[in-house]
């Protein structure tokens, strides 16, 4: 009796692998796994299912998929790579998640739920030849597909010798033309980018502490932040935020690489040495394209001249850049810095502590701000930052009495406003405070003042987008939030939350889902928005899964209680949000 041999069949095999998996895992294991899982749930697995593929096996950073149709395999790969490119568009290149994909048509051996053989081996070798974000296919795939697929072209890479395959393989690289469905969006994004790119742009690297005293690190960091703030006041200059440039603190960097990373024309670098009541600041402005010094200066003054140094420095920089960006309008006289240098140093250190966002650093920041106000009770900026630091304790529930803390925040802001009506942080925090009270008119007034005083401050810019969304103008809000992301490429993850909400309100549900998927550690509110978003998209499976996550993390969740914390001005926006949450199956 003849024993039947193994089952064989012709199959289209797709092999995919994540680029730089080990490096990303070493830098941020939890975040990388969370983002990869999100991409699987929301993009990769649905694309495979839509194109009638079957996942054969997965590894930590790759997968093997079988398709009955070569065209389905190519369409699936194209969709994954196009959408992953969009997901990476606003992320620092160092954090990109990209895939290489190889596709082959050939004989496979079927054993239970697995496949083996030459067809699989060739697909794996093609994947290794692909560029990050790219697709390579065999000649057999190219011949089968021909010219049948719109927006997809093939580039002949010739015959390639690959590992463990005795014969050469004819390889084609897939060229993804712009998808017709995203043409208008792409044109709009390009227009926005072009508009932004017309401005001279600059990144300020952290000043190097030359004092030999580790305690002076806070002073050097605070002074860097002050320079960034002063430069940000010029409307015709794009200034990268401190959160982004500070990732390079303490590292040897090449100016041209920094400029490429942030997409800027100029880089400012320098050092600071503080000894007793004297300070020496050395700075140099570098043209990133030519790597040539445009301007350099050394300031050797008494510490009490620090504000004059900042004024001279910023005016020299903006007068040097193309267009002489309104340097003549720069006037510190309207703002009221302190005459007490010890108080100024306390505020510098407190701001750096605040940015670390830990309970211990918050407590230390409060102590320093109390010290600053004891030294100078009329220091408006110290009152403003005390309100900001207390607001952080209120948000993270690091305070014993939230109601009392909220009242204290309001009281500090009232004092700061009375002392100095020209401090952008005062108006920024007042806008947020009034929004919490659902006083949209007062929020809009203070937001407008903050934006006028500091139009390049990423926290003010993103808050403008957030406020416009609450006011029922989400399309405008999206543009402002994207501008904030350009100002701060290493922006906090909450920026994605603001963008997701704006897209949801604008009924751009796919874009909303994409924005929320960028959050590496989503809480129950993010899952609630994702549940509502997928419900509006008609994806019941994903909506139900995210709704289950909401109830797992917050068993007492109810739509009515949750919506009471939202600040929509228009009832139609509140109803849209409510409808999505209820459609996802969340309890009323």
XYZ file of C-alpha atoms in Angstrom:
588
model
C 0.000 0.000 0.000
C 1.365 3.399 -0.980
C 1.867 5.872 1.836
C 0.707 9.350 0.744
C 3.452 11.993 0.687
C 3.203 15.388 2.346
C 0.561 17.785 1.051
C 1.936 20.348 -1.357
C 0.281 23.398 -2.869
C 1.070 26.630 -4.674
C 0.819 29.627 -2.325
C 1.665 33.299 -2.092
C 3.859 33.642 0.983
C 4.508 36.942 2.777
C 7.389 37.222 5.256
C 7.666 40.370 7.406
C 10.237 41.453 9.971
C 10.556 44.550 12.164
C 13.611 46.766 11.581
C 15.832 47.532 14.590
C 13.767 45.442 17.014
C 16.649 44.689 19.390
C 17.729 48.350 19.578
C 14.206 49.586 20.320
C 13.696 46.881 22.941
C 16.935 47.866 24.661
C 15.886 51.531 24.803
C 12.233 51.017 25.827
C 11.117 47.402 26.129
C 7.637 48.047 27.546
C 6.838 50.927 25.205
C 8.089 49.086 22.116
C 6.026 45.979 22.888
C 2.946 48.119 23.566
C 3.313 50.040 20.299
C 3.968 46.870 18.319
C 0.878 45.233 19.843
C -1.203 48.286 18.970
C 0.001 48.227 15.351
C -0.876 44.524 15.181
C -4.383 44.997 16.592
C -5.329 48.115 14.658
C -3.436 47.858 11.369
C -1.571 44.668 10.515
C -4.022 41.934 11.523
C -7.076 43.744 10.026
C -5.145 44.325 6.755
C -4.308 40.608 6.571
C -7.911 39.617 7.293
C -9.293 42.108 4.761
C -7.062 40.656 2.050
C -7.963 37.066 2.963
C -4.590 36.121 4.386
C -3.843 33.528 7.068
C -1.179 34.109 9.715
C 0.948 30.970 9.856
C 3.307 31.949 12.665
C 4.633 34.975 14.505
C 7.900 35.699 16.267
C 8.677 38.602 18.566
C 9.434 40.867 15.618
C 8.118 39.085 12.543
C 5.453 36.928 10.946
C 4.734 34.508 8.114
C 1.431 34.848 6.233
C -0.144 32.749 3.469
C -2.445 34.114 0.749
C -4.328 32.242 -1.962
C -3.954 35.230 -4.301
C -0.693 36.983 -5.192
C -2.591 40.234 -5.766
C -4.075 40.020 -2.249
C -0.589 39.546 -0.774
C 0.821 42.592 -2.589
C -2.187 44.761 -1.721
C -1.906 43.751 1.935
C 1.821 44.561 2.049
C 1.255 47.916 0.329
C -1.473 48.877 2.777
C 0.684 47.993 5.786
C 3.714 49.948 4.546
C 1.709 53.010 3.494
C -0.154 53.237 6.771
C 2.958 52.561 8.861
C 4.684 55.445 7.053
C 1.792 57.720 8.053
C 1.990 56.494 11.643
C 5.706 57.320 11.729
C 5.276 60.755 10.135
C 5.212 62.705 13.412
C 7.536 60.453 15.405
C 11.259 60.962 15.907
C 13.194 58.668 13.519
C 14.856 57.072 16.547
C 11.424 55.695 17.609
C 10.120 54.610 14.188
C 8.639 51.147 13.908
C 9.250 49.901 10.354
C 8.940 46.564 8.610
C 10.684 44.809 5.727
C 8.394 42.601 3.655
C 9.182 39.870 1.119
C 6.591 38.081 -1.051
C 7.067 34.895 -3.096
C 4.864 32.619 -5.149
C 5.932 28.985 -4.934
C 5.351 25.433 -3.765
C 4.939 24.908 -0.033
C 4.688 21.787 2.108
C 1.688 21.807 4.450
C 1.968 20.161 7.850
C -0.926 20.726 10.265
C -1.121 24.531 10.613
C 2.393 25.260 9.365
C 4.028 25.566 5.933
C 7.597 24.802 4.865
C 9.686 24.499 1.779
C 11.366 26.488 -0.942
C 8.449 28.907 -1.344
C 8.802 29.963 2.296
C 12.601 30.156 2.231
C 12.637 32.469 -0.793
C 10.058 34.792 0.805
C 12.289 35.058 3.904
C 15.336 35.928 1.759
C 13.350 38.555 -0.176
C 12.335 40.165 3.110
C 16.012 40.522 4.043
C 16.703 42.341 0.751
C 13.917 44.889 1.276
C 14.621 48.398 2.535
C 13.094 49.550 5.845
C 9.460 50.292 5.020
C 9.867 48.530 1.677
C 8.670 45.416 -0.176
C 10.624 42.995 -2.385
C 8.922 40.323 -4.514
C 10.096 37.468 -6.678
C 9.870 37.432 -10.469
C 6.963 34.972 -10.197
C 4.965 37.480 -8.158
C 5.765 40.301 -10.590
C 4.696 38.171 -13.565
C 1.390 37.216 -11.934
C 0.473 40.756 -10.852
C 1.590 42.539 -14.022
C 0.006 45.989 -14.342
C -3.269 45.016 -12.650
C -2.813 46.954 -9.389
C -3.284 50.716 -9.295
C -0.721 52.909 -7.495
C 1.856 50.082 -7.456
C 4.906 49.819 -9.709
C 7.863 47.432 -9.809
C 11.574 48.193 -10.128
C 13.764 45.385 -11.444
C 16.729 44.745 -9.126
C 18.024 41.932 -11.328
C 19.095 38.458 -10.240
C 20.321 38.220 -6.657
C 22.289 35.466 -4.915
C 20.846 34.822 -1.477
C 21.853 32.702 1.498
C 21.052 28.948 1.354
C 19.370 29.192 -2.073
C 21.571 27.614 -4.772
C 19.995 29.416 -7.752
C 19.855 33.208 -8.258
C 16.493 34.856 -7.555
C 15.008 37.527 -9.826
C 14.015 40.325 -7.465
C 11.680 43.293 -7.941
C 11.236 46.177 -5.523
C 7.691 47.488 -5.112
C 7.333 51.223 -5.651
C 4.326 52.592 -3.798
C 2.841 55.520 -5.688
C 0.722 57.951 -3.599
C -2.620 56.299 -2.922
C -5.508 58.027 -4.668
C -7.584 58.029 -1.511
C -5.015 60.048 0.405
C -4.164 62.556 -2.289
C -6.101 65.463 -0.868
C -4.810 64.813 2.634
C -1.260 64.574 1.355
C -1.614 67.825 -0.552
C -2.964 69.557 2.516
C -0.163 68.221 4.722
C 2.405 69.274 2.136
C 0.921 72.750 2.049
C 1.102 73.000 5.823
C 4.706 71.751 5.826
C 5.683 74.229 3.125
C 4.152 77.088 5.066
C 6.021 76.097 8.210
C 9.287 75.522 6.376
C 9.377 79.127 5.095
C 10.226 80.344 8.580
C 13.843 80.307 9.701
C 14.116 77.507 12.255
C 16.469 76.901 15.159
C 17.249 74.280 17.795
C 18.921 75.389 21.038
C 21.109 72.650 22.520
C 21.451 72.483 26.335
C 24.195 74.805 27.564
C 27.133 72.875 28.979
C 27.802 73.470 32.680
C 31.461 74.513 32.946
C 31.369 75.348 36.656
C 32.639 71.980 37.866
C 29.743 71.948 40.330
C 26.943 69.409 39.650
C 24.478 71.662 41.492
C 24.926 74.239 38.724
C 23.365 71.819 36.204
C 19.972 73.196 37.180
C 21.144 76.732 36.480
C 22.553 75.774 33.062
C 19.372 73.883 32.124
C 17.133 76.684 33.345
C 19.100 79.310 31.430
C 18.816 77.187 28.263
C 15.059 77.025 28.759
C 14.912 80.803 29.231
C 16.783 81.366 25.953
C 14.353 79.030 24.155
C 11.415 80.902 25.702
C 12.771 84.290 24.642
C 13.426 83.138 21.080
C 9.947 81.606 20.933
C 8.378 85.044 21.278
C 9.269 85.873 17.676
C 6.405 84.945 15.359
C 8.560 84.542 12.263
C 10.998 82.132 13.859
C 10.324 78.433 14.453
C 12.007 77.273 17.668
C 12.220 73.596 18.626
C 10.932 72.985 22.152
C 13.179 72.304 25.151
C 11.712 68.815 25.663
C 13.116 67.779 22.281
C 16.568 69.342 22.391
C 17.200 68.157 25.959
C 17.357 64.533 24.762
C 20.880 65.451 23.642
C 21.963 66.749 27.048
C 25.365 65.381 28.052
C 25.988 63.775 24.662
C 28.583 64.547 22.009
C 26.539 65.556 18.973
C 27.169 66.637 15.406
C 25.362 69.819 14.490
C 24.323 68.586 11.057
C 22.819 65.405 12.535
C 20.882 67.435 15.107
C 19.625 69.746 12.352
C 18.484 66.772 10.262
C 16.727 65.215 13.245
C 14.711 68.367 13.971
C 14.518 69.707 10.423
C 16.024 73.098 11.312
C 18.261 75.620 9.551
C 20.325 76.712 12.559
C 21.649 75.283 15.819
C 22.702 77.268 18.896
C 25.207 75.696 21.268
C 27.323 77.009 24.091
C 28.370 76.814 27.732
C 27.809 78.604 31.021
C 30.104 79.066 34.004
C 28.772 80.583 37.230
C 31.115 81.468 40.073
C 29.794 83.528 42.966
C 27.981 86.552 41.614
C 29.599 86.393 38.170
C 28.543 84.463 35.093
C 30.195 83.693 31.769
C 28.031 82.551 28.866
C 29.587 81.517 25.561
C 27.292 80.860 22.599
C 27.652 80.210 18.893
C 25.080 80.139 16.129
C 25.777 77.566 13.410
C 24.329 77.301 9.908
C 23.405 73.628 9.826
C 23.579 73.224 6.048
C 27.160 74.495 5.724
C 28.296 73.711 9.316
C 29.732 77.217 9.469
C 29.598 79.666 12.375
C 27.262 82.547 11.634
C 27.755 84.391 14.897
C 29.477 83.834 18.246
C 29.732 85.831 21.449
C 31.010 85.617 25.004
C 29.285 87.413 27.857
C 31.274 87.929 31.058
C 29.059 89.838 33.476
C 27.621 90.033 36.946
C 24.767 87.608 37.592
C 22.360 90.521 37.975
C 22.889 91.256 34.245
C 21.498 87.856 33.205
C 18.310 89.323 31.682
C 20.316 91.852 29.673
C 22.489 88.981 28.404
C 19.373 87.088 27.296
C 18.024 90.154 25.491
C 21.299 90.837 23.688
C 21.668 87.191 22.740
C 18.170 86.715 21.342
C 18.183 90.018 19.463
C 21.550 89.176 17.905
C 20.301 85.754 16.829
C 17.043 86.918 15.260
C 18.720 89.874 13.558
C 21.264 87.483 12.033
C 18.750 84.998 10.619
C 17.123 85.597 7.203
C 14.409 88.230 7.222
C 15.580 89.991 10.421
C 12.604 88.502 12.254
C 11.021 91.501 14.000
C 14.048 92.000 16.265
C 13.128 95.639 16.740
C 9.876 94.698 18.475
C 11.590 92.704 21.199
C 10.983 94.518 24.461
C 11.365 93.019 27.911
C 10.151 96.220 29.565
C 6.531 95.028 29.439
C 7.429 91.940 31.446
C 8.570 92.055 35.047
C 11.499 89.783 35.969
C 12.802 89.763 39.510
C 15.748 91.797 40.799
C 16.553 89.008 43.263
C 18.959 86.593 41.583
C 18.541 83.930 44.288
C 14.791 83.901 43.573
C 15.498 83.636 39.836
C 17.797 80.639 40.410
C 15.130 78.942 42.547
C 12.577 79.293 39.734
C 15.054 77.961 37.146
C 15.688 74.860 39.253
C 11.984 74.408 40.090
C 11.032 74.391 36.409
C 13.606 71.699 35.644
C 12.322 69.622 38.582
C 8.730 70.064 37.394
C 9.555 68.716 33.924
C 10.697 65.430 35.487
C 7.060 64.713 36.435
C 7.704 62.685 39.584
C 6.107 63.153 42.987
C 9.477 63.753 44.674
C 10.616 66.318 42.105
C 7.241 68.040 42.329
C 7.608 68.408 46.102
C 11.124 69.822 45.651
C 9.833 72.241 42.994
C 7.182 73.488 45.434
C 9.840 74.033 48.093
C 12.028 76.001 45.696
C 9.127 78.164 44.522
C 8.125 78.894 48.112
C 11.742 79.965 48.701
C 11.649 82.212 45.599
C 8.439 83.878 46.773
C 9.842 84.381 50.259
C 12.767 86.216 48.645
C 10.544 88.189 46.255
C 6.770 88.075 46.972
C 6.103 90.154 43.830
C 7.804 87.754 41.398
C 4.906 87.008 39.017
C 6.645 84.200 37.134
C 7.251 82.366 40.417
C 3.539 82.620 41.286
C 2.661 81.327 37.801
C 4.967 78.346 38.123
C 3.746 77.590 41.623
C 0.259 77.361 40.120
C 1.612 75.067 37.376
C 3.394 72.792 39.856
C 0.336 72.644 42.127
C -1.749 71.890 39.052
C 0.488 68.887 38.432
C -0.286 67.587 41.947
C -4.005 68.082 41.224
C -3.860 66.168 37.908
C -1.860 63.238 39.324
C -3.738 63.280 42.659
C -0.550 63.846 44.662
C -2.441 66.170 47.030
C -4.526 65.358 50.115
C -7.414 67.714 49.209
C -7.995 68.202 45.470
C -10.636 70.919 45.919
C -8.375 72.962 48.185
C -5.452 72.514 45.775
C -7.582 73.659 42.846
C -8.515 76.796 44.774
C -4.846 77.381 45.587
C -3.949 77.139 41.891
C -6.590 79.765 41.111
C -5.344 82.033 43.908
C -1.707 81.851 42.720
C -2.778 82.701 39.185
C -4.855 85.639 40.369
C -1.775 87.044 42.145
C 0.466 86.401 39.130
C -1.965 88.108 36.767
C -2.234 91.173 38.991
C 1.565 91.421 39.132
C 2.298 90.801 35.435
C -0.262 90.686 32.640
C 2.467 89.923 30.086
C 3.619 86.478 31.216
C 2.550 83.812 28.709
C 2.629 81.051 31.343
C 0.134 82.985 33.492
C -2.334 83.177 30.616
C -1.644 79.600 29.467
C -2.499 78.156 32.867
C -5.468 80.510 33.314
C -6.866 79.279 29.991
C -6.600 75.679 31.194
C -8.145 76.584 34.564
C -11.150 78.287 32.969
C -11.634 75.401 30.567
C -11.841 73.073 33.579
C -14.628 75.367 34.846
C -16.338 75.175 31.397
C -15.916 78.945 31.049
C -15.079 78.850 27.357
C -15.086 82.624 26.841
C -12.539 83.317 29.585
C -10.467 80.335 28.431
C -10.416 81.741 24.888
C -9.392 85.205 26.137
C -6.432 83.953 28.151
C -5.421 81.501 25.414
C -5.347 84.351 22.884
C -3.144 86.409 25.230
C -0.772 83.478 25.796
C -0.462 82.899 22.055
C 0.192 86.579 21.377
C 2.920 86.679 24.038
C 4.666 83.450 23.007
C 3.522 82.134 19.604
C 6.165 79.359 19.400
C 5.674 77.853 22.866
C 4.655 74.263 22.132
C 2.450 73.991 25.233
C 0.581 77.159 24.233
C 0.303 76.043 20.598
C -1.055 72.577 21.410
C -3.471 74.115 23.913
C -4.770 76.343 21.105
C -5.615 73.209 19.133
C -7.196 71.598 22.177
C -9.344 74.657 22.903
C -10.520 74.995 19.290
C -11.642 71.355 19.444
C -13.677 71.992 22.603
C -15.189 75.063 20.907
C -16.394 72.974 17.959
C -13.654 73.931 15.451
C -11.696 70.672 15.254
C -10.363 71.133 11.707
C -8.488 74.239 12.849
C -7.515 72.432 16.036
C -5.825 69.655 14.043
C -3.576 72.171 12.261
C -2.498 73.787 15.551
C -1.781 70.448 17.224
C 0.348 69.336 14.263
C 2.239 72.627 14.465
C 2.968 71.927 18.149
C 4.282 68.491 17.177
C 6.598 70.168 14.655
C 7.846 72.571 17.324
C 8.448 69.667 19.692
C 9.308 66.428 17.850
C 9.770 64.755 21.279
C 6.422 66.030 22.495
C 4.565 64.463 25.439
C 2.264 61.609 24.470
C -0.749 63.639 25.542
C -0.353 65.573 22.242
C -1.592 62.404 20.500
C -4.620 62.437 22.788
C -5.407 66.016 21.719
C -4.975 65.091 18.042
C -7.138 61.982 18.400
C -9.963 63.957 20.002
C -9.768 66.650 17.312
C -9.896 64.037 14.539
C -12.845 62.296 16.231
C -14.756 65.586 16.449
C -13.934 66.262 12.793
C -15.320 62.771 12.011
C -11.932 61.653 10.712
C -12.196 58.365 12.534
C -9.323 56.490 10.877
C -6.972 59.358 11.723
C -8.343 59.445 15.281
C -7.656 55.729 15.757
C -4.163 56.202 14.365
C -3.442 59.077 16.773
C -4.668 57.223 19.867
C -2.673 54.141 18.825
C 0.557 56.166 19.283
C 0.012 56.261 23.064
C 2.283 53.564 24.470
C 0.572 53.163 27.859
C -3.103 53.957 27.280
C -5.365 54.418 30.307
C -9.095 53.717 30.459
C -9.969 57.103 28.904
C -7.820 56.375 25.839
C -9.437 52.952 25.459
C -12.854 54.623 25.781
C -12.055 56.959 22.909
C -10.736 54.058 20.825
C -13.902 52.072 21.558
C -16.047 55.008 20.409
C -13.848 55.580 17.356
C -14.003 51.983 16.126
C -17.752 51.892 16.800
C -18.185 54.932 14.521
C -16.040 53.163 11.906
C -18.270 50.091 12.053
C -15.519 47.848 13.442
C -17.513 46.062 16.139
C -14.715 43.625 17.036
C -12.172 46.349 17.839
C -14.805 48.508 19.564
C -15.821 45.638 21.838
C -12.193 44.807 22.654
C -11.400 48.378 23.706
C -14.658 48.645 25.678
C -13.629 45.520 27.590
C -10.284 47.166 28.383
C -12.122 50.212 29.765
C -14.184 48.104 32.172
C -11.176 45.991 33.118
C -9.264 49.107 34.199
C -12.254 51.075 35.531
C -15.071 48.648 36.524
C -17.374 51.506 37.634
C -17.092 53.363 34.318
C -20.289 54.956 33.007
C -20.789 57.085 29.914
C -22.746 59.770 31.792
C -20.117 60.235 34.514
C -17.297 60.253 31.982
C -18.961 62.828 29.710
C -19.495 65.109 32.714
C -15.701 65.572 32.778
C -15.551 66.628 29.101
C -15.612 70.300 28.111
C -17.522 70.426 24.815
C -19.186 73.763 24.145
C -21.534 72.383 21.472
C -24.102 69.756 22.373
C -23.684 68.101 18.960
C -20.054 67.276 19.806
C -21.037 65.818 23.175
C -23.769 63.731 21.517
C -21.344 62.406 18.903
C -18.981 61.263 21.651
C -21.847 59.742 23.631
C -23.177 57.862 20.599
C -19.794 56.282 19.933
C -19.336 55.168 23.546
C -22.818 53.647 23.751
C -22.454 51.940 20.344
C -19.288 50.285 21.644
C -21.331 48.698 24.420
C -20.139 50.792 27.362
C -22.693 51.180 30.182
C -24.796 54.366 30.127
